[in-house]
Amino acid sequence: MAQCGSVTLVGAGPGDPDLLTLKAVKAIARADVVLIDDLVNPAILAHAAHGVRVVEVGKRGGCASTPQAFIERLMLAEARAGLHVVRLKGGDPYLFGRGGEERAYLRSHGVPVEVIPGISSGLAAPSSIGVPLTHRGWSQGAIFVTGHGKDAASEPNWSALAQSGLTLVIYMGVARVAAIQAGLLAGGMAPGTPVAVVQSASLAAQRQLLSTLQRLPDALLASGLGSPSIIVVGDVVRCADAWDDHGAGALLAGALREA
């Protein structure tokens, strides 16, 4: 019987290949087969060996995507064939990347699994425009939250999050921005709370919007920004490079990094 292979869940970061960790690069170079997510920059495959088999298993909200169960069965089959499988995920495997589900499934079938962290877009997006997620004067912590739950029962409690006093880093929230705004305002968050939206963080196509909670849905619509985007809500957004230049509540859409 052939020796069982292994699976490595690799965080590919927010998009810029230069933000890969050295450990991620080494794992990709050793791979026999790479299962790549839709949001992973294809340029990262330059680190793979010549002739490596690449399987696209993209998963994006609101679009046709590869079923999770199929991805897990495919990883299991490849590992049982004695191959080293790299599951290449945008951002970090354990931050809205379903890495926990995949690791549990593979381990339950006796397959060795390693997890290599990646830089999440929730970290890269705010830092790219000068926004720290914590600040001694404004926020003593940050909460990473999805913009929608798996079902109605798991929907984020926006009212409770509004009362936390912490920076909110919202993934996959663009399509539900009106409901998010309503929930935060209902929870007592000030209408003038600063908000930043960053699309395609770390890539040349990056665009961003600075606004306030009260104006967010209309401002986002007018800006034309869409997915994939990170929404940052909290006073730390006042640290944005362009906030002082444009004033509280002013809007800015475009390439801040190139201004």
mmCIF file of C-alpha atoms in Angstrom:
data_model
loop_
_atom_site.group_PDB
_atom_site.id
_atom_site.type_symbol
_atom_site.label_atom_id
_atom_site.label_comp_id
_atom_site.label_asym_id
_atom_site.label_seq_id
_atom_site.Cartn_x
_atom_site.Cartn_y
_atom_site.Cartn_z
ATOM 1 C CA MET A 1 0.000 0.000 0.000
ATOM 2 C CA ALA A 2 1.354 3.417 -0.977
ATOM 3 C CA GLN A 3 2.407 5.684 1.835
ATOM 4 C CA CYS A 4 -0.148 8.366 2.650
ATOM 5 C CA GLY A 5 0.755 11.850 1.554
ATOM 6 C CA SER A 6 -0.115 15.038 3.413
ATOM 7 C CA VAL A 7 -2.016 18.290 3.119
ATOM 8 C CA THR A 8 -0.773 21.777 3.905
ATOM 9 C CA LEU A 9 -3.291 24.576 4.277
ATOM 10 C CA VAL A 10 -1.386 27.656 3.136
ATOM 11 C CA GLY A 11 -2.415 31.270 3.667
ATOM 12 C CA ALA A 12 -1.635 33.138 0.452
ATOM 13 C CA GLY A 13 -2.165 36.565 1.984
ATOM 14 C CA PRO A 14 -4.272 39.421 0.588
ATOM 15 C CA GLY A 15 -2.903 39.316 -2.963
ATOM 16 C CA ASP A 16 0.563 40.842 -3.166
ATOM 17 C CA PRO A 17 2.976 37.908 -3.669
ATOM 18 C CA ASP A 18 5.607 39.761 -1.641
ATOM 19 C CA LEU A 19 3.430 39.284 1.453
ATOM 20 C CA LEU A 20 3.816 35.492 1.395
ATOM 21 C CA THR A 21 5.747 34.020 4.298
ATOM 22 C CA LEU A 22 8.952 32.109 3.605
ATOM 23 C CA LYS A 23 7.329 28.969 5.010
ATOM 24 C CA ALA A 24 4.451 29.341 2.550
ATOM 25 C CA VAL A 25 6.865 29.672 -0.365
ATOM 26 C CA LYS A 26 8.696 26.494 0.689
ATOM 27 C CA ALA A 27 5.454 24.544 1.014
ATOM 28 C CA ILE A 28 4.266 25.645 -2.437
ATOM 29 C CA ALA A 29 7.603 24.622 -3.952
ATOM 30 C CA ARG A 30 7.238 21.092 -2.513
ATOM 31 C CA ALA A 31 3.667 20.579 -3.677
ATOM 32 C CA ASP A 32 2.649 17.821 -6.083
ATOM 33 C CA VAL A 33 -0.797 19.328 -6.501
ATOM 34 C CA VAL A 34 -2.140 22.784 -5.590
ATOM 35 C CA LEU A 35 -5.812 23.477 -4.930
ATOM 36 C CA ILE A 36 -6.145 27.207 -5.448
ATOM 37 C CA ASP A 37 -8.944 29.520 -4.316
ATOM 38 C CA ASP A 38 -10.503 32.137 -6.569
ATOM 39 C CA LEU A 39 -9.070 35.126 -4.686
ATOM 40 C CA VAL A 40 -5.466 33.900 -4.711
ATOM 41 C CA ASN A 41 -3.162 35.886 -6.997
ATOM 42 C CA PRO A 42 -2.091 33.465 -9.800
ATOM 43 C CA ALA A 43 1.382 35.038 -9.713
ATOM 44 C CA ILE A 44 1.977 33.123 -6.477
ATOM 45 C CA LEU A 45 2.131 29.917 -8.523
ATOM 46 C CA ALA A 46 5.529 31.083 -9.797
ATOM 47 C CA HIS A 47 6.879 29.516 -6.594
ATOM 48 C CA ALA A 48 5.516 26.079 -7.542
ATOM 49 C CA ALA A 49 7.634 23.395 -9.177
ATOM 50 C CA HIS A 50 7.520 22.977 -12.953
ATOM 51 C CA GLY A 51 4.716 20.669 -13.972
ATOM 52 C CA VAL A 52 2.804 20.869 -10.684
ATOM 53 C CA ARG A 53 -0.888 20.102 -11.114
ATOM 54 C CA VAL A 54 -3.111 23.071 -10.304
ATOM 55 C CA VAL A 55 -6.809 22.631 -9.535
ATOM 56 C CA GLU A 56 -9.025 25.710 -9.279
ATOM 57 C CA VAL A 57 -11.543 25.328 -6.465
ATOM 58 C CA GLY A 58 -12.762 28.895 -6.128
ATOM 59 C CA LYS A 59 -15.408 29.814 -3.569
ATOM 60 C CA ARG A 60 -16.973 33.303 -3.698
ATOM 61 C CA GLY A 61 -20.180 34.487 -2.116
ATOM 62 C CA GLY A 62 -23.012 34.962 -4.572
ATOM 63 C CA CYS A 63 -21.225 33.090 -7.384
ATOM 64 C CA ALA A 64 -21.140 29.513 -8.591
ATOM 65 C CA SER A 65 -18.451 27.773 -6.579
ATOM 66 C CA THR A 66 -16.930 24.391 -5.900
ATOM 67 C CA PRO A 67 -18.851 22.576 -3.141
ATOM 68 C CA GLN A 68 -16.911 22.363 0.120
ATOM 69 C CA ALA A 69 -17.571 18.617 0.436
ATOM 70 C CA PHE A 70 -16.032 18.034 -3.013
ATOM 71 C CA ILE A 71 -12.897 19.990 -2.073
ATOM 72 C CA GLU A 72 -12.458 17.948 1.096
ATOM 73 C CA ARG A 73 -12.918 14.631 -0.725
ATOM 74 C CA LEU A 74 -10.455 15.716 -3.412
ATOM 75 C CA MET A 75 -7.769 16.585 -0.844
ATOM 76 C CA LEU A 76 -8.317 13.238 0.850
ATOM 77 C CA ALA A 77 -8.038 11.299 -2.417
ATOM 78 C CA GLU A 78 -4.845 13.085 -3.474
ATOM 79 C CA ALA A 79 -3.219 12.567 -0.087
ATOM 80 C CA ARG A 80 -4.172 8.885 -0.076
ATOM 81 C CA ALA A 81 -2.471 8.629 -3.465
ATOM 82 C CA GLY A 82 0.751 9.620 -1.708
ATOM 83 C CA LEU A 83 0.871 13.214 -2.911
ATOM 84 C CA HIS A 84 1.759 16.374 -1.051
ATOM 85 C CA VAL A 85 -1.275 18.626 -1.415
ATOM 86 C CA VAL A 86 -1.204 22.379 -0.881
ATOM 87 C CA ARG A 87 -4.578 24.007 -0.322
ATOM 88 C CA LEU A 88 -3.803 27.623 -1.245
ATOM 89 C CA LYS A 89 -6.220 30.070 0.367
ATOM 90 C CA GLY A 90 -6.518 33.829 0.164
ATOM 91 C CA GLY A 91 -5.645 35.553 3.431
ATOM 92 C CA ASP A 92 -5.331 33.167 6.368
ATOM 93 C CA PRO A 93 -6.738 29.600 6.407
ATOM 94 C CA TYR A 94 -8.244 30.030 9.870
ATOM 95 C CA LEU A 95 -9.873 33.434 9.359
ATOM 96 C CA PHE A 96 -13.051 32.913 7.329
ATOM 97 C CA GLY A 97 -11.099 30.397 5.241
ATOM 98 C CA ARG A 98 -12.828 27.151 6.314
ATOM 99 C CA GLY A 99 -9.451 25.833 7.399
ATOM 100 C CA GLY A 100 -10.851 24.475 10.640
ATOM 101 C CA GLU A 101 -13.433 22.395 8.792
ATOM 102 C CA GLU A 102 -10.876 21.021 6.347
ATOM 103 C CA ARG A 103 -8.316 20.152 9.000
ATOM 104 C CA ALA A 104 -10.903 18.308 11.081
ATOM 105 C CA TYR A 105 -12.133 16.335 8.059
ATOM 106 C CA LEU A 106 -8.654 15.289 6.959
ATOM 107 C CA ARG A 107 -7.489 14.359 10.447
ATOM 108 C CA SER A 108 -10.609 12.250 10.946
ATOM 109 C CA HIS A 109 -9.429 10.212 7.953
ATOM 110 C CA GLY A 110 -5.856 9.882 9.198
ATOM 111 C CA VAL A 111 -4.244 12.439 6.873
ATOM 112 C CA PRO A 112 -1.431 14.603 8.298
ATOM 113 C CA VAL A 113 -2.275 18.313 8.057
ATOM 114 C CA GLU A 114 -0.109 21.382 8.549
ATOM 115 C CA VAL A 115 -1.449 24.932 8.655
ATOM 116 C CA ILE A 116 0.701 27.855 7.516
ATOM 117 C CA PRO A 117 -0.780 31.222 8.512
ATOM 118 C CA GLY A 118 -1.135 34.061 6.028
ATOM 119 C CA ILE A 119 -1.669 37.811 6.278
ATOM 120 C CA SER A 120 -5.404 38.401 6.272
ATOM 121 C CA SER A 121 -6.961 41.159 4.197
ATOM 122 C CA GLY A 122 -8.474 42.321 7.484
ATOM 123 C CA LEU A 123 -4.962 43.331 8.529
ATOM 124 C CA ALA A 124 -3.566 44.370 5.162
ATOM 125 C CA ALA A 125 -6.469 46.584 4.102
ATOM 126 C CA PRO A 126 -6.481 49.052 6.997
ATOM 127 C CA SER A 127 -2.697 49.202 7.257
ATOM 128 C CA SER A 128 -2.439 50.022 3.540
ATOM 129 C CA ILE A 129 -4.208 53.345 4.163
ATOM 130 C CA GLY A 130 -2.554 54.143 7.478
ATOM 131 C CA VAL A 131 -5.232 52.776 9.806
ATOM 132 C CA PRO A 132 -4.164 50.790 12.911
ATOM 133 C CA LEU A 133 -6.772 48.390 14.265
ATOM 134 C CA THR A 134 -5.875 49.304 17.837
ATOM 135 C CA HIS A 135 -4.879 52.671 19.224
ATOM 136 C CA ARG A 136 -4.400 53.626 22.867
ATOM 137 C CA GLY A 137 -6.467 56.752 22.372
ATOM 138 C CA TRP A 138 -9.361 55.217 20.462
ATOM 139 C CA SER A 139 -9.652 51.436 20.614
ATOM 140 C CA GLN A 140 -8.286 48.740 22.906
ATOM 141 C CA GLY A 141 -9.155 45.865 20.609
ATOM 142 C CA ALA A 142 -10.576 44.722 17.291
ATOM 143 C CA ILE A 143 -13.298 42.291 16.285
ATOM 144 C CA PHE A 144 -13.141 40.321 13.030
ATOM 145 C CA VAL A 145 -16.638 39.488 11.851
ATOM 146 C CA THR A 146 -18.330 38.243 8.701
ATOM 147 C CA GLY A 147 -20.958 40.446 7.115
ATOM 148 C CA HIS A 148 -23.443 37.596 7.067
ATOM 149 C CA GLY A 149 -24.003 34.334 8.882
ATOM 150 C CA LYS A 150 -24.369 30.833 7.464
ATOM 151 C CA ASP A 151 -28.074 31.149 8.229
ATOM 152 C CA ALA A 152 -30.450 33.488 10.075
ATOM 153 C CA ALA A 153 -29.602 31.908 13.424
ATOM 154 C CA SER A 154 -25.905 32.720 13.016
ATOM 155 C CA GLU A 155 -26.345 36.291 11.825
ATOM 156 C CA PRO A 156 -23.912 38.651 13.621
ATOM 157 C CA ASN A 157 -25.433 40.579 16.520
ATOM 158 C CA TRP A 158 -24.726 44.053 15.180
ATOM 159 C CA SER A 159 -26.376 45.752 18.136
ATOM 160 C CA ALA A 160 -24.032 44.009 20.577
ATOM 161 C CA LEU A 161 -21.024 44.707 18.360
ATOM 162 C CA ALA A 162 -21.950 48.402 18.297
ATOM 163 C CA GLN A 163 -21.777 48.490 22.077
ATOM 164 C CA SER A 164 -18.372 46.778 22.291
ATOM 165 C CA GLY A 165 -16.429 49.995 21.733
ATOM 166 C CA LEU A 166 -13.923 48.043 19.640
ATOM 167 C CA THR A 167 -12.808 48.409 16.037
ATOM 168 C CA LEU A 168 -14.977 46.301 13.713
ATOM 169 C CA VAL A 169 -13.299 44.607 10.753
ATOM 170 C CA ILE A 170 -16.052 43.282 8.524
ATOM 171 C CA TYR A 171 -15.454 40.680 5.821
ATOM 172 C CA MET A 172 -17.948 39.993 3.003
ATOM 173 C CA GLY A 173 -20.138 42.886 4.034
ATOM 174 C CA VAL A 174 -20.561 44.984 0.880
ATOM 175 C CA ALA A 175 -23.805 43.341 -0.238
ATOM 176 C CA ARG A 176 -25.350 43.792 3.220
ATOM 177 C CA VAL A 177 -24.019 47.224 4.087
ATOM 178 C CA ALA A 178 -27.481 48.748 4.611
ATOM 179 C CA ALA A 179 -28.454 46.032 7.104
ATOM 180 C CA ILE A 180 -25.093 46.354 8.864
ATOM 181 C CA GLN A 181 -25.496 50.112 9.143
ATOM 182 C CA ALA A 182 -29.035 49.732 10.520
ATOM 183 C CA GLY A 183 -27.913 47.189 13.097
ATOM 184 C CA LEU A 184 -24.999 49.295 14.317
ATOM 185 C CA LEU A 185 -27.110 52.447 14.570
ATOM 186 C CA ALA A 186 -29.822 50.501 16.422
ATOM 187 C CA GLY A 187 -27.139 49.383 18.876
ATOM 188 C CA GLY A 188 -26.244 52.973 19.671
ATOM 189 C CA MET A 189 -23.190 53.538 17.494
ATOM 190 C CA ALA A 190 -22.787 57.221 16.645
ATOM 191 C CA PRO A 191 -23.829 58.143 13.079
ATOM 192 C CA GLY A 192 -20.581 60.074 12.666
ATOM 193 C CA THR A 193 -18.382 57.044 13.399
ATOM 194 C CA PRO A 194 -15.637 56.902 10.743
ATOM 195 C CA VAL A 195 -15.693 54.033 8.250
ATOM 196 C CA ALA A 196 -13.193 52.856 5.655
ATOM 197 C CA VAL A 197 -13.876 50.438 2.808
ATOM 198 C CA VAL A 198 -10.864 48.939 1.025
ATOM 199 C CA GLN A 199 -11.261 46.871 -2.123
ATOM 200 C CA SER A 200 -8.552 44.526 -3.458
ATOM 201 C CA ALA A 201 -6.124 45.349 -0.651
ATOM 202 C CA SER A 202 -2.401 45.185 -1.516
ATOM 203 C CA LEU A 203 -2.985 44.897 -5.276
ATOM 204 C CA ALA A 204 -2.398 47.511 -7.960
ATOM 205 C CA ALA A 205 -6.177 47.693 -8.399
ATOM 206 C CA GLN A 206 -6.739 48.692 -4.758
ATOM 207 C CA ARG A 207 -9.370 51.374 -4.202
ATOM 208 C CA GLN A 208 -10.786 52.770 -0.997
ATOM 209 C CA LEU A 209 -13.508 54.920 0.475
ATOM 210 C CA LEU A 210 -13.528 57.033 3.625
ATOM 211 C CA SER A 211 -16.937 57.909 4.991
ATOM 212 C CA THR A 212 -19.091 57.822 8.120
ATOM 213 C CA LEU A 213 -21.571 55.244 9.300
ATOM 214 C CA GLN A 214 -24.493 57.543 8.546
ATOM 215 C CA ARG A 215 -23.441 58.076 4.950
ATOM 216 C CA LEU A 216 -21.987 54.650 4.244
ATOM 217 C CA PRO A 217 -24.614 52.934 2.025
ATOM 218 C CA ASP A 218 -25.032 55.943 -0.282
ATOM 219 C CA ALA A 219 -21.298 56.658 -0.347
ATOM 220 C CA LEU A 220 -20.456 53.045 -1.156
ATOM 221 C CA LEU A 221 -22.988 52.968 -3.983
ATOM 222 C CA ALA A 222 -21.637 56.211 -5.425
ATOM 223 C CA SER A 223 -18.028 55.013 -5.201
ATOM 224 C CA GLY A 224 -18.608 51.907 -7.288
ATOM 225 C CA LEU A 225 -16.559 49.760 -4.906
ATOM 226 C CA GLY A 226 -17.549 46.112 -4.631
ATOM 227 C CA SER A 227 -16.202 42.767 -3.535
ATOM 228 C CA PRO A 228 -13.715 41.717 -2.358
ATOM 229 C CA SER A 229 -13.637 44.520 0.201
ATOM 230 C CA ILE A 230 -12.942 44.977 3.886
ATOM 231 C CA ILE A 231 -15.039 47.412 5.912
ATOM 232 C CA VAL A 232 -13.409 48.983 8.977
ATOM 233 C CA VAL A 233 -15.659 50.777 11.454
ATOM 234 C CA GLY A 234 -14.322 52.839 14.348
ATOM 235 C CA ASP A 235 -12.486 55.948 15.442
ATOM 236 C CA VAL A 236 -9.141 54.440 14.373
ATOM 237 C CA VAL A 237 -10.151 55.283 10.794
ATOM 238 C CA ARG A 238 -9.301 58.895 11.691
ATOM 239 C CA CYS A 239 -5.665 57.772 11.363
ATOM 240 C CA ALA A 240 -6.127 57.184 7.630
ATOM 241 C CA ASP A 241 -3.545 58.997 5.548
ATOM 242 C CA ALA A 242 -6.160 61.173 3.858
ATOM 243 C CA TRP A 243 -8.622 61.713 6.715
ATOM 244 C CA ASP A 244 -7.238 65.065 7.879
ATOM 245 C CA ASP A 245 -6.967 66.307 4.309
ATOM 246 C CA HIS A 246 -10.612 65.626 3.586
ATOM 247 C CA GLY A 247 -12.264 66.244 6.936
ATOM 248 C CA ALA A 248 -14.500 64.086 9.074
ATOM 249 C CA GLY A 249 -17.273 62.577 7.007
ATOM 250 C CA ALA A 250 -15.733 63.516 3.666
ATOM 251 C CA LEU A 251 -15.538 60.889 0.950
ATOM 252 C CA LEU A 252 -12.491 59.640 -0.872
ATOM 253 C CA ALA A 253 -12.531 56.947 -3.505
ATOM 254 C CA GLY A 254 -9.465 56.133 -5.555
ATOM 255 C CA ALA A 255 -5.877 55.020 -5.262
ATOM 256 C CA LEU A 256 -4.726 56.602 -2.010
ATOM 257 C CA ARG A 257 -1.366 54.873 -2.240
ATOM 258 C CA GLU A 258 -0.627 56.557 -5.540
ATOM 259 C CA ALA A 259 -1.891 60.017 -4.605
#
